[in-house]
Amino acid sequence: MIPKAAQLLGLAMRARKVITGEELVLAAVRSGQARLVLLAADASDNTAKKVRDKCSYYGVSCVSTGDRHELGHAIGKDGRVTVAVTDGKLAESIQRLLT
């Protein structure tokens, strides 16, 4: 994961604009809260397919990035496979850096 994107993700976490955990992220996508979903590159095939399908159906950007430990470290938690950013501007900035 790009250091600047990790910094922005940490900022989003401190601003309480981040949702983690597969079920909570999928619920945020369904409810329209999620603006960007980050998926760890080492996520299981089943989880990756479920998250990508849900994101494409609801029109939410889904970016694959780093492994679960990098993603967790960026938000100050243990390994995380899926992270949703709920703030539009932060999501846009993170996505621009990662793509």
mmCIF file of N, CA and C in Angstrom:
data_model
loop_
_atom_site.group_PDB
_atom_site.id
_atom_site.type_symbol
_atom_site.label_atom_id
_atom_site.label_comp_id
_atom_site.label_asym_id
_atom_site.label_seq_id
_atom_site.Cartn_x
_atom_site.Cartn_y
_atom_site.Cartn_z
ATOM 1 N N MET A 1 0.844 -1.179 0.000
ATOM 2 C CA MET A 1 0.000 0.000 0.000
ATOM 3 C C MET A 1 0.893 1.246 0.000
ATOM 4 N N ILE A 2 0.510 2.229 -0.774
ATOM 5 C CA ILE A 2 1.268 3.471 -0.884
ATOM 6 C C ILE A 2 1.208 4.212 0.468
ATOM 7 N N PRO A 3 2.359 4.676 0.972
ATOM 8 C CA PRO A 3 2.376 5.343 2.283
ATOM 9 C C PRO A 3 1.390 6.499 2.424
ATOM 10 N N LYS A 4 1.262 7.321 1.394
ATOM 11 C CA LYS A 4 0.350 8.468 1.459
ATOM 12 C C LYS A 4 -1.107 7.993 1.585
ATOM 13 N N ALA A 5 -1.443 6.922 0.868
ATOM 14 C CA ALA A 5 -2.800 6.371 0.952
ATOM 15 C C ALA A 5 -3.040 5.782 2.345
ATOM 16 N N ALA A 6 -2.013 5.147 2.908
ATOM 17 C CA ALA A 6 -2.120 4.591 4.250
ATOM 18 C C ALA A 6 -2.330 5.707 5.277
ATOM 19 N N GLN A 7 -1.650 6.847 5.069
ATOM 20 C CA GLN A 7 -1.823 7.992 5.963
ATOM 21 C C GLN A 7 -3.255 8.524 5.900
ATOM 22 N N LEU A 8 -3.783 8.640 4.692
ATOM 23 C CA LEU A 8 -5.152 9.123 4.528
ATOM 24 C C LEU A 8 -6.157 8.154 5.146
ATOM 25 N N LEU A 9 -5.877 6.857 5.013
ATOM 26 C CA LEU A 9 -6.757 5.845 5.601
ATOM 27 C C LEU A 9 -6.723 5.946 7.126
ATOM 28 N N GLY A 10 -5.536 6.195 7.683
ATOM 29 C CA GLY A 10 -5.416 6.394 9.128
ATOM 30 C C GLY A 10 -6.164 7.638 9.577
ATOM 31 N N LEU A 11 -6.091 8.686 8.782
ATOM 32 C CA LEU A 11 -6.822 9.921 9.072
ATOM 33 C C LEU A 11 -8.334 9.663 9.057
ATOM 34 N N ALA A 12 -8.788 8.909 8.058
ATOM 35 C CA ALA A 12 -10.206 8.560 7.960
ATOM 36 C C ALA A 12 -10.644 7.745 9.181
ATOM 37 N N MET A 13 -9.755 6.850 9.646
ATOM 38 C CA MET A 13 -10.067 6.037 10.824
ATOM 39 C C MET A 13 -10.233 6.931 12.059
ATOM 40 N N ARG A 14 -9.316 7.884 12.225
ATOM 41 C CA ARG A 14 -9.401 8.779 13.384
ATOM 42 C C ARG A 14 -10.632 9.687 13.305
ATOM 43 N N ALA A 15 -11.073 9.977 12.093
ATOM 44 C CA ALA A 15 -12.270 10.800 11.899
ATOM 45 C C ALA A 15 -13.552 9.961 11.966
ATOM 46 N N ARG A 16 -13.404 8.683 12.263
ATOM 47 C CA ARG A 16 -14.527 7.739 12.341
ATOM 48 C C ARG A 16 -15.293 7.641 11.020
ATOM 49 N N LYS A 17 -14.550 7.639 9.926
ATOM 50 C CA LYS A 17 -15.147 7.527 8.595
ATOM 51 C C LYS A 17 -14.781 6.190 7.949
ATOM 52 N N VAL A 18 -14.449 5.184 8.784
ATOM 53 C CA VAL A 18 -14.029 3.875 8.289
ATOM 54 C C VAL A 18 -14.882 2.789 8.936
ATOM 55 N N ILE A 19 -15.265 1.802 8.122
ATOM 56 C CA ILE A 19 -15.983 0.627 8.621
ATOM 57 C C ILE A 19 -15.134 -0.584 8.254
ATOM 58 N N THR A 20 -14.901 -1.478 9.225
ATOM 59 C CA THR A 20 -14.099 -2.665 8.949
ATOM 60 C C THR A 20 -14.905 -3.921 9.251
ATOM 61 N N GLY A 21 -14.470 -5.020 8.675
ATOM 62 C CA GLY A 21 -15.146 -6.293 8.878
ATOM 63 C C GLY A 21 -16.075 -6.588 7.719
ATOM 64 N N GLU A 22 -16.004 -7.801 7.223
ATOM 65 C CA GLU A 22 -16.731 -8.172 6.004
ATOM 66 C C GLU A 22 -18.229 -7.875 6.070
ATOM 67 N N GLU A 23 -18.903 -8.341 7.112
ATOM 68 C CA GLU A 23 -20.359 -8.164 7.189
ATOM 69 C C GLU A 23 -20.750 -6.689 7.331
ATOM 70 N N LEU A 24 -20.008 -5.941 8.153
ATOM 71 C CA LEU A 24 -20.309 -4.514 8.331
ATOM 72 C C LEU A 24 -20.051 -3.730 7.049
ATOM 73 N N VAL A 25 -18.987 -4.098 6.326
ATOM 74 C CA VAL A 25 -18.679 -3.431 5.058
ATOM 75 C C VAL A 25 -19.785 -3.709 4.041
ATOM 76 N N LEU A 26 -20.221 -4.967 3.942
ATOM 77 C CA LEU A 26 -21.288 -5.308 2.999
ATOM 78 C C LEU A 26 -22.582 -4.583 3.356
ATOM 79 N N ALA A 27 -22.867 -4.450 4.647
ATOM 80 C CA ALA A 27 -24.061 -3.714 5.077
ATOM 81 C C ALA A 27 -23.938 -2.237 4.702
ATOM 82 N N ALA A 28 -22.736 -1.669 4.832
ATOM 83 C CA ALA A 28 -22.509 -0.266 4.467
ATOM 84 C C ALA A 28 -22.672 -0.070 2.960
ATOM 85 N N VAL A 29 -22.230 -1.040 2.174
ATOM 86 C CA VAL A 29 -22.391 -0.962 0.722
ATOM 87 C C VAL A 29 -23.882 -0.998 0.378
ATOM 88 N N ARG A 30 -24.615 -1.919 0.994
ATOM 89 C CA ARG A 30 -26.058 -2.043 0.737
ATOM 90 C C ARG A 30 -26.816 -0.779 1.124
ATOM 91 N N SER A 31 -26.433 -0.163 2.244
ATOM 92 C CA SER A 31 -27.168 1.010 2.736
ATOM 93 C C SER A 31 -26.749 2.309 2.047
ATOM 94 N N GLY A 32 -25.685 2.256 1.225
ATOM 95 C CA GLY A 32 -25.241 3.449 0.513
ATOM 96 C C GLY A 32 -24.261 4.305 1.305
ATOM 97 N N GLN A 33 -23.815 3.836 2.474
ATOM 98 C CA GLN A 33 -22.850 4.587 3.279
ATOM 99 C C GLN A 33 -21.459 4.548 2.670
ATOM 100 N N ALA A 34 -21.053 3.398 2.161
ATOM 101 C CA ALA A 34 -19.682 3.200 1.677
ATOM 102 C C ALA A 34 -19.448 3.973 0.378
ATOM 103 N N ARG A 35 -18.339 4.687 0.321
ATOM 104 C CA ARG A 35 -17.946 5.410 -0.894
ATOM 105 C C ARG A 35 -16.818 4.685 -1.615
ATOM 106 N N LEU A 36 -15.998 3.947 -0.852
ATOM 107 C CA LEU A 36 -14.869 3.201 -1.399
ATOM 108 C C LEU A 36 -14.641 1.984 -0.530
ATOM 109 N N VAL A 37 -14.421 0.837 -1.159
ATOM 110 C CA VAL A 37 -14.102 -0.379 -0.413
ATOM 111 C C VAL A 37 -12.694 -0.806 -0.790
ATOM 112 N N LEU A 38 -11.873 -1.039 0.223
ATOM 113 C CA LEU A 38 -10.516 -1.542 0.022
ATOM 114 C C LEU A 38 -10.518 -3.013 0.390
ATOM 115 N N LEU A 39 -9.974 -3.827 -0.491
ATOM 116 C CA LEU A 39 -9.964 -5.278 -0.319
ATOM 117 C C LEU A 39 -8.526 -5.750 -0.307
ATOM 118 N N ALA A 40 -8.147 -6.510 0.705
ATOM 119 C CA ALA A 40 -6.774 -7.015 0.798
ATOM 120 C C ALA A 40 -6.515 -7.997 -0.344
ATOM 121 N N ALA A 41 -5.320 -7.917 -0.909
ATOM 122 C CA ALA A 41 -4.962 -8.790 -2.029
ATOM 123 C C ALA A 41 -4.944 -10.257 -1.621
ATOM 124 N N ASP A 42 -4.720 -10.536 -0.321
ATOM 125 C CA ASP A 42 -4.671 -11.930 0.128
ATOM 126 C C ASP A 42 -6.004 -12.415 0.716
ATOM 127 N N ALA A 43 -7.095 -11.730 0.373
ATOM 128 C CA ALA A 43 -8.425 -12.170 0.810
ATOM 129 C C ALA A 43 -8.766 -13.486 0.112
ATOM 130 N N SER A 44 -9.579 -14.307 0.766
ATOM 131 C CA SER A 44 -9.968 -15.575 0.156
ATOM 132 C C SER A 44 -10.772 -15.308 -1.113
ATOM 133 N N ASP A 45 -10.766 -16.264 -2.019
ATOM 134 C CA ASP A 45 -11.485 -16.100 -3.288
ATOM 135 C C ASP A 45 -12.968 -15.843 -3.041
ATOM 136 N N ASN A 46 -13.535 -16.567 -2.078
ATOM 137 C CA ASN A 46 -14.956 -16.438 -1.766
ATOM 138 C C ASN A 46 -15.282 -15.025 -1.268
ATOM 139 N N THR A 47 -14.488 -14.532 -0.345
ATOM 140 C CA THR A 47 -14.694 -13.186 0.203
ATOM 141 C C THR A 47 -14.510 -12.128 -0.884
ATOM 142 N N ALA A 48 -13.443 -12.260 -1.679
ATOM 143 C CA ALA A 48 -13.165 -11.294 -2.738
ATOM 144 C C ALA A 48 -14.329 -11.232 -3.727
ATOM 145 N N LYS A 49 -14.847 -12.399 -4.132
ATOM 146 C CA LYS A 49 -15.959 -12.431 -5.083
ATOM 147 C C LYS A 49 -17.207 -11.791 -4.482
ATOM 148 N N LYS A 50 -17.502 -12.123 -3.233
ATOM 149 C CA LYS A 50 -18.690 -11.584 -2.569
ATOM 150 C C LYS A 50 -18.622 -10.054 -2.486
ATOM 151 N N VAL A 51 -17.471 -9.531 -2.073
ATOM 152 C CA VAL A 51 -17.312 -8.085 -1.915
ATOM 153 C C VAL A 51 -17.345 -7.383 -3.272
ATOM 154 N N ARG A 52 -16.626 -7.922 -4.255
ATOM 155 C CA ARG A 52 -16.598 -7.295 -5.591
ATOM 156 C C ARG A 52 -17.984 -7.290 -6.230
ATOM 157 N N ASP A 53 -18.693 -8.423 -6.127
ATOM 158 C CA ASP A 53 -20.039 -8.510 -6.710
ATOM 159 C C ASP A 53 -20.984 -7.498 -6.076
ATOM 160 N N LYS A 54 -20.931 -7.392 -4.744
ATOM 161 C CA LYS A 54 -21.800 -6.465 -4.029
ATOM 162 C C LYS A 54 -21.475 -5.023 -4.419
ATOM 163 N N CYS A 55 -20.178 -4.715 -4.507
ATOM 164 C CA CYS A 55 -19.757 -3.354 -4.880
ATOM 165 C C CYS A 55 -20.198 -3.000 -6.294
ATOM 166 N N SER A 56 -20.019 -3.931 -7.234
ATOM 167 C CA SER A 56 -20.400 -3.623 -8.616
ATOM 168 C C SER A 56 -21.914 -3.472 -8.733
ATOM 169 N N TYR A 57 -22.684 -4.257 -7.994
ATOM 170 C CA TYR A 57 -24.146 -4.162 -8.047
ATOM 171 C C TYR A 57 -24.622 -2.805 -7.521
ATOM 172 N N TYR A 58 -24.008 -2.335 -6.431
ATOM 173 C CA TYR A 58 -24.432 -1.073 -5.826
ATOM 174 C C TYR A 58 -23.639 0.138 -6.315
ATOM 175 N N GLY A 59 -22.713 -0.062 -7.257
ATOM 176 C CA GLY A 59 -21.978 1.050 -7.842
ATOM 177 C C GLY A 59 -20.958 1.691 -6.925
ATOM 178 N N VAL A 60 -20.332 0.890 -6.061
ATOM 179 C CA VAL A 60 -19.315 1.396 -5.141
ATOM 180 C C VAL A 60 -17.945 0.959 -5.665
ATOM 181 N N SER A 61 -16.979 1.874 -5.658
ATOM 182 C CA SER A 61 -15.627 1.530 -6.115
ATOM 183 C C SER A 61 -14.998 0.536 -5.163
ATOM 184 N N CYS A 62 -14.344 -0.485 -5.739
ATOM 185 C CA CYS A 62 -13.657 -1.497 -4.936
ATOM 186 C C CYS A 62 -12.223 -1.597 -5.446
ATOM 187 N N VAL A 63 -11.251 -1.335 -4.569
ATOM 188 C CA VAL A 63 -9.843 -1.353 -4.959
ATOM 189 C C VAL A 63 -9.122 -2.432 -4.173
ATOM 190 N N SER A 64 -8.376 -3.267 -4.890
ATOM 191 C CA SER A 64 -7.567 -4.286 -4.229
ATOM 192 C C SER A 64 -6.209 -3.678 -3.902
ATOM 193 N N THR A 65 -5.755 -3.881 -2.665
ATOM 194 C CA THR A 65 -4.520 -3.254 -2.220
ATOM 195 C C THR A 65 -3.812 -4.124 -1.190
ATOM 196 N N GLY A 66 -2.512 -4.029 -1.121
ATOM 197 C CA GLY A 66 -1.698 -4.700 -0.100
ATOM 198 C C GLY A 66 -2.281 -5.956 0.513
ATOM 199 N N ASP A 67 -1.618 -6.481 1.526
ATOM 200 C CA ASP A 67 -2.168 -7.645 2.208
ATOM 201 C C ASP A 67 -2.944 -7.199 3.445
ATOM 202 N N ARG A 68 -3.542 -8.165 4.137
ATOM 203 C CA ARG A 68 -4.408 -7.850 5.281
ATOM 204 C C ARG A 68 -3.660 -7.145 6.402
ATOM 205 N N HIS A 69 -2.359 -7.428 6.539
ATOM 206 C CA HIS A 69 -1.584 -6.807 7.609
ATOM 207 C C HIS A 69 -1.304 -5.328 7.316
ATOM 208 N N GLU A 70 -1.008 -5.011 6.045
ATOM 209 C CA GLU A 70 -0.797 -3.607 5.657
ATOM 210 C C GLU A 70 -2.080 -2.804 5.851
ATOM 211 N N LEU A 71 -3.201 -3.400 5.455
ATOM 212 C CA LEU A 71 -4.497 -2.723 5.564
ATOM 213 C C LEU A 71 -4.842 -2.482 7.034
ATOM 214 N N GLY A 72 -4.619 -3.476 7.872
ATOM 215 C CA GLY A 72 -4.881 -3.335 9.299
ATOM 216 C C GLY A 72 -3.950 -2.325 9.947
ATOM 217 N N HIS A 73 -2.678 -2.362 9.563
ATOM 218 C CA HIS A 73 -1.681 -1.450 10.126
ATOM 219 C C HIS A 73 -2.028 0.005 9.804
ATOM 220 N N ALA A 74 -2.550 0.243 8.599
ATOM 221 C CA ALA A 74 -2.896 1.609 8.181
ATOM 222 C C ALA A 74 -3.977 2.220 9.069
ATOM 223 N N ILE A 75 -4.862 1.375 9.620
ATOM 224 C CA ILE A 75 -5.925 1.905 10.480
ATOM 225 C C ILE A 75 -5.675 1.617 11.955
ATOM 226 N N GLY A 76 -4.494 1.079 12.271
ATOM 227 C CA GLY A 76 -4.138 0.846 13.662
ATOM 228 C C GLY A 76 -4.831 -0.339 14.295
ATOM 229 N N LYS A 77 -5.157 -1.346 13.498
ATOM 230 C CA LYS A 77 -5.830 -2.549 14.006
ATOM 231 C C LYS A 77 -5.041 -3.773 13.566
ATOM 232 N N ASP A 78 -5.496 -4.950 14.014
ATOM 233 C CA ASP A 78 -4.910 -6.195 13.524
ATOM 234 C C ASP A 78 -5.283 -6.352 12.055
ATOM 235 N N GLY A 79 -4.864 -7.450 11.439
ATOM 236 C CA GLY A 79 -5.140 -7.666 10.022
ATOM 237 C C GLY A 79 -6.604 -7.481 9.659
ATOM 238 N N ARG A 80 -6.858 -6.728 8.622
ATOM 239 C CA ARG A 80 -8.220 -6.501 8.122
ATOM 240 C C ARG A 80 -8.269 -6.846 6.641
ATOM 241 N N VAL A 81 -9.321 -7.558 6.238
ATOM 242 C CA VAL A 81 -9.453 -7.972 4.840
ATOM 243 C C VAL A 81 -10.253 -6.953 4.038
ATOM 244 N N THR A 82 -11.285 -6.394 4.655
ATOM 245 C CA THR A 82 -12.099 -5.392 3.961
ATOM 246 C C THR A 82 -12.242 -4.144 4.824
ATOM 247 N N VAL A 83 -12.148 -2.996 4.167
ATOM 248 C CA VAL A 83 -12.310 -1.702 4.837
ATOM 249 C C VAL A 83 -13.145 -0.819 3.912
ATOM 250 N N ALA A 84 -14.150 -0.164 4.474
ATOM 251 C CA ALA A 84 -14.967 0.771 3.702
ATOM 252 C C ALA A 84 -14.733 2.181 4.218
ATOM 253 N N VAL A 85 -14.564 3.130 3.296
ATOM 254 C CA VAL A 85 -14.420 4.539 3.655
ATOM 255 C C VAL A 85 -15.768 5.198 3.368
ATOM 256 N N THR A 86 -16.312 5.907 4.367
ATOM 257 C CA THR A 86 -17.650 6.478 4.213
ATOM 258 C C THR A 86 -17.649 7.954 3.836
ATOM 259 N N ASP A 87 -16.503 8.618 3.900
ATOM 260 C CA ASP A 87 -16.417 10.036 3.543
ATOM 261 C C ASP A 87 -16.056 10.170 2.062
ATOM 262 N N GLY A 88 -16.851 10.922 1.321
ATOM 263 C CA GLY A 88 -16.660 11.048 -0.120
ATOM 264 C C GLY A 88 -15.315 11.623 -0.538
ATOM 265 N N LYS A 89 -14.901 12.714 0.091
ATOM 266 C CA LYS A 89 -13.634 13.366 -0.287
ATOM 267 C C LYS A 89 -12.427 12.497 0.046
ATOM 268 N N LEU A 90 -12.427 11.893 1.233
ATOM 269 C CA LEU A 90 -11.318 11.010 1.611
ATOM 270 C C LEU A 90 -11.270 9.791 0.683
ATOM 271 N N ALA A 91 -12.424 9.233 0.380
ATOM 272 C CA ALA A 91 -12.491 8.074 -0.506
ATOM 273 C C ALA A 91 -11.922 8.410 -1.880
ATOM 274 N N GLU A 92 -12.293 9.590 -2.379
ATOM 275 C CA GLU A 92 -11.811 10.045 -3.689
ATOM 276 C C GLU A 92 -10.283 10.189 -3.684
ATOM 277 N N SER A 93 -9.741 10.793 -2.627
ATOM 278 C CA SER A 93 -8.296 10.995 -2.522
ATOM 279 C C SER A 93 -7.536 9.674 -2.430
ATOM 280 N N ILE A 94 -8.056 8.754 -1.625
ATOM 281 C CA ILE A 94 -7.405 7.438 -1.457
ATOM 282 C C ILE A 94 -7.446 6.680 -2.782
ATOM 283 N N GLN A 95 -8.582 6.692 -3.447
ATOM 284 C CA GLN A 95 -8.710 5.981 -4.716
ATOM 285 C C GLN A 95 -7.778 6.559 -5.770
ATOM 286 N N ARG A 96 -7.646 7.873 -5.801
ATOM 287 C CA ARG A 96 -6.745 8.516 -6.779
ATOM 288 C C ARG A 96 -5.309 8.052 -6.552
ATOM 289 N N LEU A 97 -4.903 7.930 -5.289
ATOM 290 C CA LEU A 97 -3.543 7.494 -4.979
ATOM 291 C C LEU A 97 -3.313 6.016 -5.318
ATOM 292 N N LEU A 98 -4.331 5.205 -5.190
ATOM 293 C CA LEU A 98 -4.172 3.753 -5.382
ATOM 294 C C LEU A 98 -4.352 3.303 -6.835
ATOM 295 N N THR A 99 -4.938 4.167 -7.690
ATOM 296 C CA THR A 99 -5.158 3.721 -9.073
ATOM 297 C C THR A 99 -4.337 4.538 -10.058
#
